[in-house]
PDB file of C-alpha atoms in Angstrom:
ATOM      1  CA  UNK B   1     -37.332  46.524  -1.735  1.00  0.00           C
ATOM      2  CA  UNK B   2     -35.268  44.323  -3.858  1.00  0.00           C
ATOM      3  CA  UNK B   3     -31.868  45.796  -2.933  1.00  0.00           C
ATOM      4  CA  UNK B   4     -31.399  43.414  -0.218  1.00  0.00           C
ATOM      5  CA  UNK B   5     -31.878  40.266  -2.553  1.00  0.00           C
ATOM      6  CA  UNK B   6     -29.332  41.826  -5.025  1.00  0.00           C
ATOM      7  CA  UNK B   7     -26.705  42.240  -2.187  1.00  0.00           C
ATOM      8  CA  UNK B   8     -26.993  38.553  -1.189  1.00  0.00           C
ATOM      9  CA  UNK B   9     -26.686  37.480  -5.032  1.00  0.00           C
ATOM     10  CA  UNK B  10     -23.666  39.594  -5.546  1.00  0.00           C
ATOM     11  CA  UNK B  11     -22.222  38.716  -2.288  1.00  0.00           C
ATOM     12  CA  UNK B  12     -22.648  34.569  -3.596  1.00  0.00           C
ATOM     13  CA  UNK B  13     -20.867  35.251  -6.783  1.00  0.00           C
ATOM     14  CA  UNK B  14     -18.205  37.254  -5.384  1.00  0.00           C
ATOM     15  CA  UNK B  15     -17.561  34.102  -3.008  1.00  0.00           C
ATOM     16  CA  UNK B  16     -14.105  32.397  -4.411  1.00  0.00           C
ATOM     17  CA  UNK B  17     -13.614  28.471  -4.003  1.00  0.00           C
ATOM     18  CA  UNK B  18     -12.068  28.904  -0.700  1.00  0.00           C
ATOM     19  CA  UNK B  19     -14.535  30.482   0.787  1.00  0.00           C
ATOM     20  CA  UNK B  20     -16.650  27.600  -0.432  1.00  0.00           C
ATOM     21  CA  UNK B  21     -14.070  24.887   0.381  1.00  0.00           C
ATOM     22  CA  UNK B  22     -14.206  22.021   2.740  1.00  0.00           C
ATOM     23  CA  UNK B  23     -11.733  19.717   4.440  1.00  0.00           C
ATOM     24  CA  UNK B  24     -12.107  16.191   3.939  1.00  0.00           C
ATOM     25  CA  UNK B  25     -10.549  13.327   6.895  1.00  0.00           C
ATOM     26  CA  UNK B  26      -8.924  10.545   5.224  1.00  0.00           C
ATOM     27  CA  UNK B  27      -7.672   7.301   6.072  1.00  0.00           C
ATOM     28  CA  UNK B  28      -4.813   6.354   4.236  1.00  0.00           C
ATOM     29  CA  UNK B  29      -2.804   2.797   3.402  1.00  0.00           C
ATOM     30  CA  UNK B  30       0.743   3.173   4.567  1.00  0.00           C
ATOM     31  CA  UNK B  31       2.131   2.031   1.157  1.00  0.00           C
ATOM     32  CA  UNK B  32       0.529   5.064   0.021  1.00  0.00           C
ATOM     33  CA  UNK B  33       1.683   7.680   1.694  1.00  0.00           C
ATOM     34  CA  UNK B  34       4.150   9.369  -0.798  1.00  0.00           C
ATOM     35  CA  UNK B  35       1.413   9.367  -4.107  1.00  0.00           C
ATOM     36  CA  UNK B  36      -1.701  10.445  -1.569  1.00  0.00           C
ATOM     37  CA  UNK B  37       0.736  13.351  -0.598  1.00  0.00           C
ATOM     38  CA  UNK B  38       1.409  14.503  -4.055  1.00  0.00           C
ATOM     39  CA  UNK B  39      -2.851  13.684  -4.974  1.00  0.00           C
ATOM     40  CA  UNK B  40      -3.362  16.197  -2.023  1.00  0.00           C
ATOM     41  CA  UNK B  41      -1.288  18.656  -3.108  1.00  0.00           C
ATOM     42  CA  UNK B  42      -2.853  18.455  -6.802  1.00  0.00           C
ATOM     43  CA  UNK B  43      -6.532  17.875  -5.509  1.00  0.00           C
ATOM     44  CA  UNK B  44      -5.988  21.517  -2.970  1.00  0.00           C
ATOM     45  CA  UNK B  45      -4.818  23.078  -6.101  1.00  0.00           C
ATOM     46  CA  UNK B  46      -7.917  21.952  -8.515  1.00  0.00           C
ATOM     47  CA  UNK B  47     -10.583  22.253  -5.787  1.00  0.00           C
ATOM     48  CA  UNK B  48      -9.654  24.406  -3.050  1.00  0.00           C
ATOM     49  CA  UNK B  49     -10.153  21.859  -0.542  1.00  0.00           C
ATOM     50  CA  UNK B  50      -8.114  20.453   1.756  1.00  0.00           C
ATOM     51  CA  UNK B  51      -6.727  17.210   2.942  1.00  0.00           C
ATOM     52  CA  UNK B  52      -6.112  15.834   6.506  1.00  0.00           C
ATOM     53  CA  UNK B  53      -4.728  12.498   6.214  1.00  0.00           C
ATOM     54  CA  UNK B  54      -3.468   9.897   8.775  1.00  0.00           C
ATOM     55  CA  UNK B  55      -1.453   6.880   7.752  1.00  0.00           C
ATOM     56  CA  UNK B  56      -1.098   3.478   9.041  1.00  0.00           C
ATOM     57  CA  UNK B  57      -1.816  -0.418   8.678  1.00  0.00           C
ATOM     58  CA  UNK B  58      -5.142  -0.939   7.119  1.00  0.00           C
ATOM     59  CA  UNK B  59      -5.848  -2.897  10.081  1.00  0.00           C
ATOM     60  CA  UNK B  60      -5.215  -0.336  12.499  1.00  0.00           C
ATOM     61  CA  UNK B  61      -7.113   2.177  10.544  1.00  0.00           C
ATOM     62  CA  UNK B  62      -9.936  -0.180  10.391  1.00  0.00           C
ATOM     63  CA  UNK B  63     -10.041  -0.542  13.965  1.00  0.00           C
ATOM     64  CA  UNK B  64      -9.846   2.975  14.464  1.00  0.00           C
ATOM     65  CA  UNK B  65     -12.863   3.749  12.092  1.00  0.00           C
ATOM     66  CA  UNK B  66     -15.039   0.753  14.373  1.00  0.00           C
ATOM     67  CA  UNK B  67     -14.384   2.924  17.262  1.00  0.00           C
ATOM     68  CA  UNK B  68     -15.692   5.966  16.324  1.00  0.00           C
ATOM     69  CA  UNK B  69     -12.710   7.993  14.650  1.00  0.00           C
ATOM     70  CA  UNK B  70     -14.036  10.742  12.302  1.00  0.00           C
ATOM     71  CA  UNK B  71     -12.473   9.453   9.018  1.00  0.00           C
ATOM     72  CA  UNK B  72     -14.485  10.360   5.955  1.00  0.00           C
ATOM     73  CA  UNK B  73     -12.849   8.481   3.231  1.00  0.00           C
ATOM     74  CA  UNK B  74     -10.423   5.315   3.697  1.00  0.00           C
ATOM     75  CA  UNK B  75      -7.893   4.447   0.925  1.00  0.00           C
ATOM     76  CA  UNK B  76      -7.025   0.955   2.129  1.00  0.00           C
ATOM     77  CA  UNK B  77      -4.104  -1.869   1.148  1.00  0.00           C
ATOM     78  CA  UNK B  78      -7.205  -4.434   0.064  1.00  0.00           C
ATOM     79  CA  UNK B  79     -10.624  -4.668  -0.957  1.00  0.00           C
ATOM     80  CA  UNK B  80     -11.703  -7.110   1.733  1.00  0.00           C
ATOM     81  CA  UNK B  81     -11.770  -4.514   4.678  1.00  0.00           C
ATOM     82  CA  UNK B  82     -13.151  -1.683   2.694  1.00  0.00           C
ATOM     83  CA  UNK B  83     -15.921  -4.284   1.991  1.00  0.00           C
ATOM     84  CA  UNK B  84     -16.560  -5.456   5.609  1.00  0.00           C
ATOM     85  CA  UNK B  85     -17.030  -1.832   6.638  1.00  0.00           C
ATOM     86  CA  UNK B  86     -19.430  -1.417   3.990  1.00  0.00           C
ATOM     87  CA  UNK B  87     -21.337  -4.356   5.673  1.00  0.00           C
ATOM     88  CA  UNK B  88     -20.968  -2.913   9.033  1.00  0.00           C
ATOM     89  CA  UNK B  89     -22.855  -0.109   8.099  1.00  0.00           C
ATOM     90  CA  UNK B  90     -19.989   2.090   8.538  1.00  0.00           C
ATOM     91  CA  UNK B  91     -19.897   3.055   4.994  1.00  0.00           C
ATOM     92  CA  UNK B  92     -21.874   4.841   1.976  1.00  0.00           C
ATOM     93  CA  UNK B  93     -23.184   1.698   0.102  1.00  0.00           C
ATOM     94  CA  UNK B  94     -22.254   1.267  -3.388  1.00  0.00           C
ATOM     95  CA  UNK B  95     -19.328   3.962  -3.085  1.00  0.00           C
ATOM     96  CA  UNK B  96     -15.848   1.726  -2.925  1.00  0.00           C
ATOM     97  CA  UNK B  97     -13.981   1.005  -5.697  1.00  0.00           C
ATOM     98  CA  UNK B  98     -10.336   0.084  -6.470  1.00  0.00           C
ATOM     99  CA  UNK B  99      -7.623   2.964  -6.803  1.00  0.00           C
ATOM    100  CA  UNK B 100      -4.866   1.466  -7.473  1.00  0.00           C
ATOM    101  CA  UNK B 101      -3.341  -2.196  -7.880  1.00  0.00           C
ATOM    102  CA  UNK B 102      -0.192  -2.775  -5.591  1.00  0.00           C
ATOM    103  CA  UNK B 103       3.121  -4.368  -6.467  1.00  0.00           C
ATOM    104  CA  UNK B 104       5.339  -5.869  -3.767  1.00  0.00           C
ATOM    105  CA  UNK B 105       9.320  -5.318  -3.877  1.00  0.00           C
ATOM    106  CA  UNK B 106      12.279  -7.031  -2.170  1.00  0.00           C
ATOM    107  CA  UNK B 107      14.599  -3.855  -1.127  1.00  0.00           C
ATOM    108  CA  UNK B 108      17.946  -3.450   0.668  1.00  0.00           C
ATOM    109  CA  UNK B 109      19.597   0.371   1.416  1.00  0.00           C
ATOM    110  CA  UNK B 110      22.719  -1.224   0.012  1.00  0.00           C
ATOM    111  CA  UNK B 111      22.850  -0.660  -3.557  1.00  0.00           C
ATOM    112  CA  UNK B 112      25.010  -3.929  -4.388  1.00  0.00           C
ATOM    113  CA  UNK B 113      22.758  -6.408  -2.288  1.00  0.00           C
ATOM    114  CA  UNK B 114      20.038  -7.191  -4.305  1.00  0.00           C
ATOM    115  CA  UNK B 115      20.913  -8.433  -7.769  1.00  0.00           C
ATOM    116  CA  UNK B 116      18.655 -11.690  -8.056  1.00  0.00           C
ATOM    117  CA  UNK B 117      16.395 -11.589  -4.980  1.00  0.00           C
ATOM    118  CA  UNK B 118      14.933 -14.961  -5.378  1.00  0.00           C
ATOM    119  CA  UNK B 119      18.462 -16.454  -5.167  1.00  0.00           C
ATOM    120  CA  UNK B 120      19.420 -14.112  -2.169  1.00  0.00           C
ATOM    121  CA  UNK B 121      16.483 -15.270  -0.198  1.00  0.00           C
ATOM    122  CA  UNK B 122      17.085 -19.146  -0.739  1.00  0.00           C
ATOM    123  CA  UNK B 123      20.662 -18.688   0.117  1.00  0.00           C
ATOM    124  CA  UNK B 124      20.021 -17.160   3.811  1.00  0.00           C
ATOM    125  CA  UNK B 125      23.185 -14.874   3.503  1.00  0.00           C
ATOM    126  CA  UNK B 126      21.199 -11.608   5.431  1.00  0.00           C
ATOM    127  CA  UNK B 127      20.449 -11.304   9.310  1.00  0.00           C
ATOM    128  CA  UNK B 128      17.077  -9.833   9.037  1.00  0.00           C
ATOM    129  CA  UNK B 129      14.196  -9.915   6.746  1.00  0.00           C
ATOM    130  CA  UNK B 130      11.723  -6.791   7.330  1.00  0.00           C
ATOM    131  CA  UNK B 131       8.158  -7.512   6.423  1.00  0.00           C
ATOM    132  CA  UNK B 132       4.973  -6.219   7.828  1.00  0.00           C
ATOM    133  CA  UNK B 133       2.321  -7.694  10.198  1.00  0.00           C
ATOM    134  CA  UNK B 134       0.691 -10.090   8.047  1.00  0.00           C
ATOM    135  CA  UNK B 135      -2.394  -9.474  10.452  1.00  0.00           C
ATOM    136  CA  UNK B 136      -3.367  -6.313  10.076  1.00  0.00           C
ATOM    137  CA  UNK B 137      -0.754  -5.411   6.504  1.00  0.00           C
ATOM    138  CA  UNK B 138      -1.698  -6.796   3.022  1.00  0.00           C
ATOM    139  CA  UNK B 139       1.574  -6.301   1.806  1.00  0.00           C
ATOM    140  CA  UNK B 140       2.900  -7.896   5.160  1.00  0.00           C
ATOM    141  CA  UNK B 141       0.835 -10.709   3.923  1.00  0.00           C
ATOM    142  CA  UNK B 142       1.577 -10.773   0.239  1.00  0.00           C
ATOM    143  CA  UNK B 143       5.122 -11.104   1.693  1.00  0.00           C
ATOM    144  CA  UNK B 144       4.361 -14.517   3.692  1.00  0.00           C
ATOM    145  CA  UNK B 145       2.856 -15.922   0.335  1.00  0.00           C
ATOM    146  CA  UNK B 146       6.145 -15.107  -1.680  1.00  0.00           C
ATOM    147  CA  UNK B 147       7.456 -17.018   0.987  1.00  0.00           C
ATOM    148  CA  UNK B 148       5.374 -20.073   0.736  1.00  0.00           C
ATOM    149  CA  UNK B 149       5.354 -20.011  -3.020  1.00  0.00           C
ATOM    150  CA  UNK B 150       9.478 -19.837  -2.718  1.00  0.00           C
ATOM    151  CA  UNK B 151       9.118 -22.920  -0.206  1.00  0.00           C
ATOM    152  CA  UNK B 152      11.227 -20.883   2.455  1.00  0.00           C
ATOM    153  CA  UNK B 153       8.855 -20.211   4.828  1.00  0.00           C
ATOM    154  CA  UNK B 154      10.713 -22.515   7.568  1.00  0.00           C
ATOM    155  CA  UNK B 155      13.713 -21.288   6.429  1.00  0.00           C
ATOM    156  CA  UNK B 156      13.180 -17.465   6.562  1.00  0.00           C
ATOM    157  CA  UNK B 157      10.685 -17.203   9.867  1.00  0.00           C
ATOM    158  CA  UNK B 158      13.998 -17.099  12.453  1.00  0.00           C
ATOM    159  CA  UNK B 159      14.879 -13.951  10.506  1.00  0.00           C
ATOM    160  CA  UNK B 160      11.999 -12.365  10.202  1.00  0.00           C
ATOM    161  CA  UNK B 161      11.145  -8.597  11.627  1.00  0.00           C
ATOM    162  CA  UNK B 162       7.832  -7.307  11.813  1.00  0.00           C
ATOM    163  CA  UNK B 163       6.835  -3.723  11.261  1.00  0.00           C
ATOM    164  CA  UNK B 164       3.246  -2.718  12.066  1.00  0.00           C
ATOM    165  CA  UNK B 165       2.955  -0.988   9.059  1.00  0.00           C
ATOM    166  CA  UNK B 166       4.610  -1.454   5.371  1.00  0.00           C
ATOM    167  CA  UNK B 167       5.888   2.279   6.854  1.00  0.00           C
ATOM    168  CA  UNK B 168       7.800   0.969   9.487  1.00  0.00           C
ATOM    169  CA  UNK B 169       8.778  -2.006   7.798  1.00  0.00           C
ATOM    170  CA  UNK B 170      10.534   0.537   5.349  1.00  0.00           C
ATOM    171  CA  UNK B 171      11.987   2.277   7.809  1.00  0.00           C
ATOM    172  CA  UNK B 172      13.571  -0.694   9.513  1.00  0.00           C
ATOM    173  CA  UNK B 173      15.471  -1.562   6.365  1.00  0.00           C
ATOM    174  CA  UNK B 174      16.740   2.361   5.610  1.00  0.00           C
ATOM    175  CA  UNK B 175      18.108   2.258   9.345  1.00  0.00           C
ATOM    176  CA  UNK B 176      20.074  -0.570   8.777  1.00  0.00           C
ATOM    177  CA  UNK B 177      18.286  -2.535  11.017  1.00  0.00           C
ATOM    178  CA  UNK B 178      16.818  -5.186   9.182  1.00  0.00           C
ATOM    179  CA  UNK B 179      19.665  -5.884   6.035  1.00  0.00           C
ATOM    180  CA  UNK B 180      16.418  -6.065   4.101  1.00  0.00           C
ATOM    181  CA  UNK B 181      12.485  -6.476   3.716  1.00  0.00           C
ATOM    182  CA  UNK B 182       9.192  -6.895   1.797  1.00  0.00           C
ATOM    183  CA  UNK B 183       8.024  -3.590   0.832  1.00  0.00           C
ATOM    184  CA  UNK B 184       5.641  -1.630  -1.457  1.00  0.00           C
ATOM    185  CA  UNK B 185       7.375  -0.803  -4.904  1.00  0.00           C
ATOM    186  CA  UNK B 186       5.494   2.828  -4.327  1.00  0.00           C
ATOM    187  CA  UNK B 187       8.033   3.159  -1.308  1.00  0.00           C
ATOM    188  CA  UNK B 188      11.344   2.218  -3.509  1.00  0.00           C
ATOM    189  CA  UNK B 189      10.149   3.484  -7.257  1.00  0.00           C
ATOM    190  CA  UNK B 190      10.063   6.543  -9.421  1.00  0.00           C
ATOM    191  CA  UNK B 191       8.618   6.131 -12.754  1.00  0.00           C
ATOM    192  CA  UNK B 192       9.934   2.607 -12.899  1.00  0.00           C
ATOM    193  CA  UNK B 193      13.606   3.265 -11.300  1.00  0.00           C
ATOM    194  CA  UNK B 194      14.483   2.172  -7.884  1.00  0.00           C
ATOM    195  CA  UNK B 195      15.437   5.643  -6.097  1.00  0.00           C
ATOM    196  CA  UNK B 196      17.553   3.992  -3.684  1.00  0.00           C
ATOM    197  CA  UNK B 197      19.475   1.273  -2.881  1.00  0.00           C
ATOM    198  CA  UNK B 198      18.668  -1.974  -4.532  1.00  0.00           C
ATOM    199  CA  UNK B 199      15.482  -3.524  -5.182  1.00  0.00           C
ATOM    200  CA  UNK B 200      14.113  -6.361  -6.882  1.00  0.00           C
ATOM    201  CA  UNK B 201      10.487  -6.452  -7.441  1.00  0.00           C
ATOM    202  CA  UNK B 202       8.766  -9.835  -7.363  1.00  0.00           C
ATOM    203  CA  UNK B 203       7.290 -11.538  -9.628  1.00  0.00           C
ATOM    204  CA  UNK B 204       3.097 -11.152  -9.291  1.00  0.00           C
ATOM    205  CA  UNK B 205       2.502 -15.169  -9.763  1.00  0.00           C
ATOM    206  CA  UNK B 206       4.067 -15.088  -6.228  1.00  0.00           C
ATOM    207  CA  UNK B 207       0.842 -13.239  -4.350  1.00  0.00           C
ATOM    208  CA  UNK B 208      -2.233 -12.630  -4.891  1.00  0.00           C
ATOM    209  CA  UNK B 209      -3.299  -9.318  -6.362  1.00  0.00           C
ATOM    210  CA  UNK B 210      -2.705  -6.497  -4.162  1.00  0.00           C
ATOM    211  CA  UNK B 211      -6.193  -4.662  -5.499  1.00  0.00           C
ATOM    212  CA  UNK B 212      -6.872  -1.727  -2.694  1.00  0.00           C
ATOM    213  CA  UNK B 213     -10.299  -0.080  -2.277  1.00  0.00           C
ATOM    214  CA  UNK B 214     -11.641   3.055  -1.173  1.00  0.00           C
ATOM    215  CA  UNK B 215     -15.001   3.983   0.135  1.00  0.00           C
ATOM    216  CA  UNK B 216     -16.758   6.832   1.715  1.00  0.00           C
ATOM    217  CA  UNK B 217     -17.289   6.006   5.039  1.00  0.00           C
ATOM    218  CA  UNK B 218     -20.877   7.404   6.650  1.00  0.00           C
ATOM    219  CA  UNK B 219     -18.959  10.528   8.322  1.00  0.00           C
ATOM    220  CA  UNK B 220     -18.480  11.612   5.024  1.00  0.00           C
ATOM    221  CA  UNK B 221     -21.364  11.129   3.406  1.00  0.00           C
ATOM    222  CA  UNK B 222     -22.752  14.780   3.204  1.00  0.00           C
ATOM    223  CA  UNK B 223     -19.249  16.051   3.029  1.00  0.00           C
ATOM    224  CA  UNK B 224     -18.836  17.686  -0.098  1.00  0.00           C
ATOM    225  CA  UNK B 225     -15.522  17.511  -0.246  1.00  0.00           C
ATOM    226  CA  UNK B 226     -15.100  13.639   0.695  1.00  0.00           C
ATOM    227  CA  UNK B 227     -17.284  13.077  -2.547  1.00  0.00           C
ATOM    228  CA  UNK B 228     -14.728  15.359  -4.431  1.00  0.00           C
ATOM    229  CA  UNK B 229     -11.650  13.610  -3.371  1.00  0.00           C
ATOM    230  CA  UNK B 230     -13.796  10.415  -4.417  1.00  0.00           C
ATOM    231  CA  UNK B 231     -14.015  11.351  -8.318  1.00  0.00           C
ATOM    232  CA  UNK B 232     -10.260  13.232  -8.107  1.00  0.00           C
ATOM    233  CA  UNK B 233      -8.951   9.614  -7.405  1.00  0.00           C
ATOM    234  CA  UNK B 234     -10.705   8.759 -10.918  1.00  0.00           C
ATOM    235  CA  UNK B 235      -9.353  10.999 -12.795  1.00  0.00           C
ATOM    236  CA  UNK B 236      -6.488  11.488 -14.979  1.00  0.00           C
ATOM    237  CA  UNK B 237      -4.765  13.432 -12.860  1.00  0.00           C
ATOM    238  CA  UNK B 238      -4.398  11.348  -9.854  1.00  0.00           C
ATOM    239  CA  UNK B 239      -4.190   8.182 -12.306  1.00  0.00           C
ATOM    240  CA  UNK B 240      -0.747   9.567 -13.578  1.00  0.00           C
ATOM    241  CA  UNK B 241       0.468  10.098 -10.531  1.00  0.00           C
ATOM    242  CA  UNK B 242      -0.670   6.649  -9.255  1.00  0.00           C
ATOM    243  CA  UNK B 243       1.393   5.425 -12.411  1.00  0.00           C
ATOM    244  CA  UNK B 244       4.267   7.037 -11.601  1.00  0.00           C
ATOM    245  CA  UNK B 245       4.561   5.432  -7.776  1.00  0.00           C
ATOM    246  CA  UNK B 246       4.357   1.884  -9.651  1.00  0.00           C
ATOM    247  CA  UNK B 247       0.972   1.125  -9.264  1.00  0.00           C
ATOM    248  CA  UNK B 248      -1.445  -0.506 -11.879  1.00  0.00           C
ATOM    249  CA  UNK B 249      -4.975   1.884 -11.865  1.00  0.00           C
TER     250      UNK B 249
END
């Protein structure tokens, strides 16, 4: 009579983590696509569960996540809009917390552009300056308070671009269609050296901090794996590689 009962109880520890694995929706900040990848890759490896991530504008994302979109966790660019989800009652109360502190960098593709960037910027000598939409971007907006703290507001706005995303702001620089831009050091930086072109990465007195939240949204809440990815973003392991894209943790 107790056969059956020792079947089921061999058949749960013969089970390996993938059998007992979940995937996990996230929301992701543009500016951090490249270190969520590589936290993915590590967290699949530790855990056996898996990531599906979408990018974009924190804004966008937000407004995707009011109408309904089955996001679990949300890695945003700020604190303020992981905090008015929690008061929408679209999050897991008492859950958010900050995963990484951004840094903002003034990049060109060309290598010999950028030498003093403060000086390059008062001195107009570019056609277009890339930044993202201040609305719906931190970084987009960290970049318009550089501006006013540099006084060159007025001066810069007729050359101005705008990107929805820090992604596509990056992208209009590397296609040579914006001589330059505002982006995320993450985008530009490899344990502290610029991969490409030229960069020059502004001074923090310039902005206010850049300090970006996550939070498990409701969706996720019984998720086991949404609660994983949670406590793999504290760890040392994800905090390296955080360090290594240029961000304070």
């Amino acid at each position: 009579m107790r056969l059956p009962l020792l079947v089921a109880t061999l058949t749960c520890l013969c089970l390996s983590p993938a059998a007992l694995a979940d995937d996990v929706q996230i929301a992701v900040a543009a500016n951090f696509t490249a270190p969520m990848q590589d936290i993915a890759q590590a967290f699949e490896q530790d855990t056996g569960h898996r990531v599906v991530a979408a990018f974009g504008s924190t804004g966008q994302l937000y407004a995707q996540i009011s109408h309904g979109a089955p996001f679990e966790v949300f890695l945003a660019a700020d604190d303020t809009t992981p905090a008015r989800i929690e008061r929408d009652g679209l999050a897991v109360s008492g859950s958010r917390f900050t995963y990484a502190t951004g840094a903002l960098a003034l990049w060109s593709a060309d290598a010999r552009l950028i030498s003093d960037g403060e000086q390059l910027l008062r001195s107009g000598d570019f056609q277009h300056l890339a930044i993202a939409n201040p609305k719906t971007a931190p970084y987009g907006l960290a970049a318009t308070q550089v501006m006013q703290a540099l006084n060159l507001t007025d001066a810069l706005t007729p050359k101005l671009v705008e990107g929805q995303s820090i992604g596509q702001t990056y992208q209009f620089v590397a296609s040579g269609n914006a001589t330059l831009g505002f982006v995320a050091l993450s985008q530009v930086s490899r344990d502290g050296e610029i991969t490409s072109g030229s960069a020059w990465q502004v001074p923090a007195a310039l902005y206010e901090p850049i300090h970006q939240d996550a939070v498990l949204l409701s969706k996720g809440a019984n998720n086991a794996a949404a609660a994983a990815l949670l406590d793999y973003l504290r760890g040392e392991r994800a905090a390296a590689i955080i360090s290594r894209y240029g961000y304070g943790h």
